[in-house]
PDB file of C-alpha atoms in Angstrom:
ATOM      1  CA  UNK A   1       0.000   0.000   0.000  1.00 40.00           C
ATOM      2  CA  UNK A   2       1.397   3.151  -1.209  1.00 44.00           C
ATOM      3  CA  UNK A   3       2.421   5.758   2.046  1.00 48.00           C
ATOM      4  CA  UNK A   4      -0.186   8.411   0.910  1.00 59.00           C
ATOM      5  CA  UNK A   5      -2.946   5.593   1.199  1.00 67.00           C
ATOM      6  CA  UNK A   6      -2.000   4.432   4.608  1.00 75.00           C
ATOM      7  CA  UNK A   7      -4.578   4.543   6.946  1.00 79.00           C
ATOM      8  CA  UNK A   8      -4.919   7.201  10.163  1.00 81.00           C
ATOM      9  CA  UNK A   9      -4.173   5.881  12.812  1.00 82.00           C
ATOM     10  CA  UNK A  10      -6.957   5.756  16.447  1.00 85.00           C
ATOM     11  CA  UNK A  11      -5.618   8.984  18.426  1.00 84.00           C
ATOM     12  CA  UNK A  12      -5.854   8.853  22.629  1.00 87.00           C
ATOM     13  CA  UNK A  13      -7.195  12.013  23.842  1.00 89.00           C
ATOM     14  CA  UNK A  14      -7.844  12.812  27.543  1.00 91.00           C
ATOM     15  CA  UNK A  15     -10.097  16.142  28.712  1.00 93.00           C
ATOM     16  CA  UNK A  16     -10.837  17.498  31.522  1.00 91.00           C
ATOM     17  CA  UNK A  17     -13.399  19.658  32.681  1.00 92.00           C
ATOM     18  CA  UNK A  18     -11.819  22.617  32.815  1.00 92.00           C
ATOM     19  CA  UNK A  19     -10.532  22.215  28.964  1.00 91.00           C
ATOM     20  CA  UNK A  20      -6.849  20.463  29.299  1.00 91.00           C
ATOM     21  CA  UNK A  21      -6.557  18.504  26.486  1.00 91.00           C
ATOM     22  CA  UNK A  22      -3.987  15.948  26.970  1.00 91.00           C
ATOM     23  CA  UNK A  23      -2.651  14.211  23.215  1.00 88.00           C
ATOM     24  CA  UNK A  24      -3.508  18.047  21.352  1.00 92.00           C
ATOM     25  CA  UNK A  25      -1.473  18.139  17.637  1.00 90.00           C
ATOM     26  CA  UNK A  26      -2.633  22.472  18.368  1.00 91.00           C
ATOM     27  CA  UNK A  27      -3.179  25.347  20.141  1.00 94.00           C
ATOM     28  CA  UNK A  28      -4.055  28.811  19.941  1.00 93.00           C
ATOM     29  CA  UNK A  29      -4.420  31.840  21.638  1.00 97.00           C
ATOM     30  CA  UNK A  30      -5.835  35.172  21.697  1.00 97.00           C
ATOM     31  CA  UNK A  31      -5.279  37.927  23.879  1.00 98.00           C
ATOM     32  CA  UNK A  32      -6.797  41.309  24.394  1.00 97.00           C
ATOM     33  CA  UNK A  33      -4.813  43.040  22.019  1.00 97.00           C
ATOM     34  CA  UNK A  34      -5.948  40.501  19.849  1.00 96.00           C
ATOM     35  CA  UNK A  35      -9.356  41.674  20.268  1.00 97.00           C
ATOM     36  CA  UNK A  36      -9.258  45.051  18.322  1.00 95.00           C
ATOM     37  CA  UNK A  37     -12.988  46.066  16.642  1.00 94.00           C
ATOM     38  CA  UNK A  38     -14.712  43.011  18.119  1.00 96.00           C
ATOM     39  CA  UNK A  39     -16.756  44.900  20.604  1.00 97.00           C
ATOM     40  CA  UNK A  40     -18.917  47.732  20.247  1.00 96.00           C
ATOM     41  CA  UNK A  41     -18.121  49.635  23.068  1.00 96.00           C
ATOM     42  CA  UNK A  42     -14.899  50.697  21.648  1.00 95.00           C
ATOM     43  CA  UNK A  43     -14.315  53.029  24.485  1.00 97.00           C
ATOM     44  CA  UNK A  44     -14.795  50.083  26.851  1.00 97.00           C
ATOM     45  CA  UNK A  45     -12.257  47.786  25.267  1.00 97.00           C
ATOM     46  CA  UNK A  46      -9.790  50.676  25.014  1.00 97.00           C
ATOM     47  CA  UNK A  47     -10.020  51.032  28.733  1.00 97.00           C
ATOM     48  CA  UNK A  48      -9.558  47.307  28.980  1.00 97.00           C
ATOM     49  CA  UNK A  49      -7.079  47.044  27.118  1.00 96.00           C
ATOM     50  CA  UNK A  50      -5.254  50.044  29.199  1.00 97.00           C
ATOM     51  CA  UNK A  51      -5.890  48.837  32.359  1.00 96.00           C
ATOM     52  CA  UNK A  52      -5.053  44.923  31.896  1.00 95.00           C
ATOM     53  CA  UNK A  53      -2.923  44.904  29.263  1.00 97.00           C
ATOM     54  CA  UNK A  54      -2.830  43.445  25.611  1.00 97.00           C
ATOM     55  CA  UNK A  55      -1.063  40.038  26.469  1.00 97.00           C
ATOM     56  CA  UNK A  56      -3.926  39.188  28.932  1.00 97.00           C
ATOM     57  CA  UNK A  57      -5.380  35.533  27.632  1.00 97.00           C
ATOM     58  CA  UNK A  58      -9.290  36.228  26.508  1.00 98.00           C
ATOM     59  CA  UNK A  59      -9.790  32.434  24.954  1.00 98.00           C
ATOM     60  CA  UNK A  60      -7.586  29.416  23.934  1.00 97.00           C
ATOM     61  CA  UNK A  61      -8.322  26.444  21.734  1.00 96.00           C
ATOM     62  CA  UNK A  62      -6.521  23.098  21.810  1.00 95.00           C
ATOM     63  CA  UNK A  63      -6.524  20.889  19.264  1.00 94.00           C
ATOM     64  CA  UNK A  64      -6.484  17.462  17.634  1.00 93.00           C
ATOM     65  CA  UNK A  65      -6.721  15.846  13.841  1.00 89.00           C
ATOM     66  CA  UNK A  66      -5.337  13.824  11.774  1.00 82.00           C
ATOM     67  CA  UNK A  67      -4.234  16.573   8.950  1.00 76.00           C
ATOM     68  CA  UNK A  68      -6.333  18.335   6.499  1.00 71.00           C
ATOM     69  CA  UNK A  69      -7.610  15.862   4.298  1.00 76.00           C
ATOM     70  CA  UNK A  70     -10.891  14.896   3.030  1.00 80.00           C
ATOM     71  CA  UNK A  71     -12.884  12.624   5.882  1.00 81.00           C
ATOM     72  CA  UNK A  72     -10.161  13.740   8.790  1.00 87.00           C
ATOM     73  CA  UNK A  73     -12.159  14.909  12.440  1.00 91.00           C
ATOM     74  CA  UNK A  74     -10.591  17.853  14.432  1.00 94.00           C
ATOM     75  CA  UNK A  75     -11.719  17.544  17.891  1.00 95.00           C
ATOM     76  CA  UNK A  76     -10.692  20.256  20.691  1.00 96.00           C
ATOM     77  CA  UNK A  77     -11.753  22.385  23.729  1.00 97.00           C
ATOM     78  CA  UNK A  78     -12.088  26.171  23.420  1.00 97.00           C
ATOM     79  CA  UNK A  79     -11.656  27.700  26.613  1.00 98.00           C
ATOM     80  CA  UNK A  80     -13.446  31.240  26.933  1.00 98.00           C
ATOM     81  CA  UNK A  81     -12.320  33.235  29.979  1.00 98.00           C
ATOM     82  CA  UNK A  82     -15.742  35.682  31.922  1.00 98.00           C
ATOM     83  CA  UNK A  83     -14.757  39.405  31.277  1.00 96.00           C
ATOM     84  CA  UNK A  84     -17.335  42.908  30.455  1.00 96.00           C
ATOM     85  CA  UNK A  85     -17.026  45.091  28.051  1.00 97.00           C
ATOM     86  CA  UNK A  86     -19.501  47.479  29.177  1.00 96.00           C
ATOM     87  CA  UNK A  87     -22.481  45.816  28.898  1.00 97.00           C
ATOM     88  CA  UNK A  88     -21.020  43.172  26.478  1.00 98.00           C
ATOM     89  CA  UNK A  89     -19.722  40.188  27.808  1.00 98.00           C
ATOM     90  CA  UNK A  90     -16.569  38.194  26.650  1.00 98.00           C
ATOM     91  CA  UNK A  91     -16.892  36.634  23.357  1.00 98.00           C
ATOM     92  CA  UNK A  92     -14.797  34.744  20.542  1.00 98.00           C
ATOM     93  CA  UNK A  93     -14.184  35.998  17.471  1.00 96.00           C
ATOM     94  CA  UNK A  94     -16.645  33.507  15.874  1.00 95.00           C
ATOM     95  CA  UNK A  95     -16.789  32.193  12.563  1.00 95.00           C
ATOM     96  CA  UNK A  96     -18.132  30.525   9.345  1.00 95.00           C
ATOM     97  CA  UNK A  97     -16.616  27.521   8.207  1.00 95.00           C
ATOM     98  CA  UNK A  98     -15.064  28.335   4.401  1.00 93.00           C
ATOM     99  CA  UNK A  99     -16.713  25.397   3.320  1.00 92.00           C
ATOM    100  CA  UNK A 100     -20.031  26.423   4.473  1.00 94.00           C
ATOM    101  CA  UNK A 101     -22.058  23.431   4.703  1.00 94.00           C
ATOM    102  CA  UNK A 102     -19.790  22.059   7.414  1.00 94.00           C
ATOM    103  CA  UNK A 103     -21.659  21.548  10.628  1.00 95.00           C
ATOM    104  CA  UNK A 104     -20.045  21.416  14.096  1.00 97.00           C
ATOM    105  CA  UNK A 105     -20.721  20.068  17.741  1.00 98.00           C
ATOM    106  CA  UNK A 106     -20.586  22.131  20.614  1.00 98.00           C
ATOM    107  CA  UNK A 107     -20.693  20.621  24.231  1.00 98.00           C
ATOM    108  CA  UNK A 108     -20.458  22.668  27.355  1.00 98.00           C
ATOM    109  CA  UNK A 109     -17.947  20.993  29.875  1.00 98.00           C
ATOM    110  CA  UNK A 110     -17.948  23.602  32.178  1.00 98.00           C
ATOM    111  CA  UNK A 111     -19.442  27.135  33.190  1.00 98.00           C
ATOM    112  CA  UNK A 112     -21.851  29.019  31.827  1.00 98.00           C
ATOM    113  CA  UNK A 113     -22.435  30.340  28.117  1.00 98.00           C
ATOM    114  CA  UNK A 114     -24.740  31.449  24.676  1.00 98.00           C
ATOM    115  CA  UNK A 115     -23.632  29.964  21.337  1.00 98.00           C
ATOM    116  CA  UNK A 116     -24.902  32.907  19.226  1.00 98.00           C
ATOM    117  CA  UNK A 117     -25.752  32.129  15.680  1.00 98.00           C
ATOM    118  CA  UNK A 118     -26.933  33.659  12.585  1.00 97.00           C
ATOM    119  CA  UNK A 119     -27.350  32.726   9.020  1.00 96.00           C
ATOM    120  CA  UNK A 120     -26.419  35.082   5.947  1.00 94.00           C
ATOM    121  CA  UNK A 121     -29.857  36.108   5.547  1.00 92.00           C
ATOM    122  CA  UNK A 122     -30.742  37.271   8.905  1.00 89.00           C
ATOM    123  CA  UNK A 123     -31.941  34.770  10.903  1.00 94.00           C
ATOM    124  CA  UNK A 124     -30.708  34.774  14.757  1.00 96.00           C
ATOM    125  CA  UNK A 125     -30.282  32.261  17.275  1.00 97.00           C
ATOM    126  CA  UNK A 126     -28.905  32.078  20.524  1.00 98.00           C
ATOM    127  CA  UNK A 127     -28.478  28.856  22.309  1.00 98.00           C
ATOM    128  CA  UNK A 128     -27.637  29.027  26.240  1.00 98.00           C
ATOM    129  CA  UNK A 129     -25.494  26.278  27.390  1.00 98.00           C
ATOM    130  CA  UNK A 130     -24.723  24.560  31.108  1.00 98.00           C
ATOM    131  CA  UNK A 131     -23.009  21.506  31.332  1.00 98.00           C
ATOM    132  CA  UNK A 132     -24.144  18.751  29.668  1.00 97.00           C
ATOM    133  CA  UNK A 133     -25.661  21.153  26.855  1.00 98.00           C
ATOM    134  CA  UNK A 134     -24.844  20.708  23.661  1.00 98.00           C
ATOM    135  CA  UNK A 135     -25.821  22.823  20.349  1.00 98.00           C
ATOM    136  CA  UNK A 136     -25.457  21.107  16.839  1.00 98.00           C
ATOM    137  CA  UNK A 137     -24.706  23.957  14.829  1.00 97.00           C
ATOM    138  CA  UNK A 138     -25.628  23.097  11.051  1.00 96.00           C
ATOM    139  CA  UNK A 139     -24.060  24.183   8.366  1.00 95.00           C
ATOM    140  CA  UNK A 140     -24.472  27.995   6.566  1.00 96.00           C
ATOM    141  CA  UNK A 141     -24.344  29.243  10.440  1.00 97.00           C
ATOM    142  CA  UNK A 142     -21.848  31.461  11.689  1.00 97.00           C
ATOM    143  CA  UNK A 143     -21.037  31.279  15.489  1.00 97.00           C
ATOM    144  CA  UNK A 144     -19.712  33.073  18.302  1.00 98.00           C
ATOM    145  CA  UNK A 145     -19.115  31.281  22.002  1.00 98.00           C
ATOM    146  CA  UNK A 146     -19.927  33.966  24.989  1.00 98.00           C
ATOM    147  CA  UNK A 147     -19.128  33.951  28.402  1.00 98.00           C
ATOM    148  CA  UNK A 148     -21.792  35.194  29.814  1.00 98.00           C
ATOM    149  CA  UNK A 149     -20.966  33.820  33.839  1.00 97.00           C
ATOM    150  CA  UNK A 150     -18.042  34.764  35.962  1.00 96.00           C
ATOM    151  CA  UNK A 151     -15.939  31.311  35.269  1.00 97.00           C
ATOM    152  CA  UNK A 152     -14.650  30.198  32.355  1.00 98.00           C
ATOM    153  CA  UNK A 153     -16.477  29.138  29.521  1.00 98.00           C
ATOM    154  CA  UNK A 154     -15.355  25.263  28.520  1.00 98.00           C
ATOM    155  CA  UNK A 155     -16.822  23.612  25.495  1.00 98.00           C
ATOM    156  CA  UNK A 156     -15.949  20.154  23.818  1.00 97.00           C
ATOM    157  CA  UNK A 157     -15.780  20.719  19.791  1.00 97.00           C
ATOM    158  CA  UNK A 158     -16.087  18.803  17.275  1.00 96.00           C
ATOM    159  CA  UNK A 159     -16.304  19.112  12.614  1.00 94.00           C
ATOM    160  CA  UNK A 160     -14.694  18.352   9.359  1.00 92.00           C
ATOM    161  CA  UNK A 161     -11.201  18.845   9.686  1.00 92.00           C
ATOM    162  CA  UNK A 162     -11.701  20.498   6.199  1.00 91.00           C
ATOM    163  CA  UNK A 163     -13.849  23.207   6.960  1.00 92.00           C
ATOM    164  CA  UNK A 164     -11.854  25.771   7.532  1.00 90.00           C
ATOM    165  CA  UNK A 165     -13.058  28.973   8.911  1.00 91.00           C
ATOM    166  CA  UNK A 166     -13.530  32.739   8.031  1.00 93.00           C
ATOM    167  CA  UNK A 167     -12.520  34.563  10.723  1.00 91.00           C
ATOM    168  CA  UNK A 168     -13.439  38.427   8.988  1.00 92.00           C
ATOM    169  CA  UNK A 169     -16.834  37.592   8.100  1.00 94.00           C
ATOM    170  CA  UNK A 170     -18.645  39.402  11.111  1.00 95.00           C
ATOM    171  CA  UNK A 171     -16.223  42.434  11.259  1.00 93.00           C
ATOM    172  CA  UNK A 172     -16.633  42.973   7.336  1.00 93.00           C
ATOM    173  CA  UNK A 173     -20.284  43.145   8.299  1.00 95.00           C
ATOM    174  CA  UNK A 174     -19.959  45.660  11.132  1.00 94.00           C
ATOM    175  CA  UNK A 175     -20.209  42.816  13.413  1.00 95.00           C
ATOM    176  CA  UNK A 176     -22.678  40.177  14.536  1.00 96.00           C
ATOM    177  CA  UNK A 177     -26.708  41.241  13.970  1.00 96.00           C
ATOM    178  CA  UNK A 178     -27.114  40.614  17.633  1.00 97.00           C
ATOM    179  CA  UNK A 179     -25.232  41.359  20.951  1.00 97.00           C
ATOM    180  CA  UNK A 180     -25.138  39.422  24.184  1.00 98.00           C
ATOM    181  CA  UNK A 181     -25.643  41.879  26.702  1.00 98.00           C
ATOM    182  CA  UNK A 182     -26.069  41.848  30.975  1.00 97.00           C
ATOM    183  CA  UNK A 183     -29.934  42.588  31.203  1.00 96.00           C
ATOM    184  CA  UNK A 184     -29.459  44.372  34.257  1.00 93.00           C
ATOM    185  CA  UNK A 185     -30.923  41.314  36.737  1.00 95.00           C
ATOM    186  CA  UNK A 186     -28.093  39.050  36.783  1.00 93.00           C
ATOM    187  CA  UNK A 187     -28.772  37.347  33.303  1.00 96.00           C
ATOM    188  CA  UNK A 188     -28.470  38.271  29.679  1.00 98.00           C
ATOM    189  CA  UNK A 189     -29.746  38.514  26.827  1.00 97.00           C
ATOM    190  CA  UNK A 190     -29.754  39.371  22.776  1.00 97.00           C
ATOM    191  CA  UNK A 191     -30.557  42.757  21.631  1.00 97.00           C
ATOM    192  CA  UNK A 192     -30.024  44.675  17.918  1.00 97.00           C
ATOM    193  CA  UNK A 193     -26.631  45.483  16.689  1.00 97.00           C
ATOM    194  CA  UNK A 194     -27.305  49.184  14.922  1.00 96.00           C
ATOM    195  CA  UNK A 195     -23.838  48.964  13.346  1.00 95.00           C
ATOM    196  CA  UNK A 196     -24.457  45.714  11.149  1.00 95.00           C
ATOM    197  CA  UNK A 197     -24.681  46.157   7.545  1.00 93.00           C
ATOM    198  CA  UNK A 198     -25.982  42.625   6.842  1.00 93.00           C
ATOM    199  CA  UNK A 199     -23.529  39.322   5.506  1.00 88.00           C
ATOM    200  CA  UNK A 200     -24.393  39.029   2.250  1.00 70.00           C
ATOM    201  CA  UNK A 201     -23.423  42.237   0.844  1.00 48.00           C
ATOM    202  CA  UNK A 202     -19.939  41.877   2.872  1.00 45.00           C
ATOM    203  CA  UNK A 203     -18.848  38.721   1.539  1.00 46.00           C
TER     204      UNK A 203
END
C-alpha cells in the first residue's frame, strides 16, 4: 500500500473539565490586544485594554486531527475566559466555516455560556449552554461562544477537519446582527446590533 494511502491511525485524547486537552497536535491563543474592533463599546475595550494589558489571555483552543484531508475529524476544547465590556460580555471571534455546509458540535464541559448564531440572511439564534448542553450547529451558520458567567467558559468541539473557517466575516459586516448583553438582573440577553450592515453584501 502506497504511504499516501496508509490509513490514520486511532488517536488517545484525555479532557478534563476545565478544557486540558492531553494528546492536542494544536493550540491557539488570543489575547486582548488581539481583540481590536470586536466589541462595540470601543471606548470600553480601550479602557480594557489600558488597564489589563494586551497580552492578557481572553480564549484558547486546543486541538487534535489527523491533517487536512478529506474525511479527517478535528476535535478540541475552546476555553473562553468571563470578562465585560460594558455591557457586552466576553466573546470569541466567531466564525463561518469556508466550506459552508460544514456543521459542528458544541458541548459545554464547564461554566456558563450562549452559542450565538446567525445565518447570511438574517436569521438569529442564541443557544444558552450549562453543562451537559450541547448545540449542533448546522451548516451555513456562523457562530460566536460567549461567556456570559463569571468562570470560564469550557466547550468540547467537534467538525470536518476540512472546513476551515472565516474569521473576517462578522467584522466585514460591522459585526454580529445581535449582541449578548447583561440585562441588568443578573442574566443576559440578545438585543439589535445598529452597526451591522448585513452578511451578504460583505462577503
Amino acid at each position: 500500500m502506497d504511504q499516501k494511502d496508509q490509513p490514520d491511525h486511532p488517536a488517545r485524547v484525555q479532557i478534563s473539565p476545565d478544557g486540558v486537552m492531553t494528546g492536542r497536535t494544536g493550540r491557539y491563543t488570543k489575547h486582548l490586544g488581539d481583540m481590536d474592533g470586536v466589541y462595540r463599546d470601543a471606548e470600553a475595550y480601550r479602557a480594557a485594554l489600558a488597564g489589563r494589558g494586551p497580552d492578557e489571555l481572553v480564549y484558547q483552543v486546543d486541538s487534535q486531527d489527523y491533517g487536512a484531508h478529506e474525511g479527517a475529524l478535528t476535535i478540541g476544547t475552546s476555553t473562553l475566559l468571563p470578562g465585560r465590556y460594558g455591557q457586552e460580555f466576553a466573546v470569541t471571534r466567531g466564525h463561518l466555516h469556508r466550506i459552508a455546509n460544514r456543521a459542528e458540535l458544541y458541548h459545554c464541559l464547564s461554566g456558563h455560556g450562549v452559542m450565538l448564531l446567525e445565518t447570511l440572511d438574517g436569521q438569529t439564534e442564541a443557544v444558552e449552554l450549562t453543562p451537559g448542553v450541547a448545540v449542533n450547529v448546522p451548516g451555513d451558520w456562523i457562530h460566536r461562544s460567549v461567556n456570559v458567567g463569571d468562570q470560564p467558559f469550557v466547550t468540547l468541539f467537534t467538525y470536518a477537519t476540512d472546513a476551515g473557517q472565516d474569521y473576517e466575516l462578522i467584522a466585514r459586516a460591522g459585526g454580529m446582527k445581535a449582541l449578548i448583553v447583561d440585562d441588568g438582573a443578573g442574566g443576559w440577553k440578545a438585543v439589535p446590533n445598529p452597526d451591522h450592515r448585513g452578511y451578504t453584501e460583505s462577503r
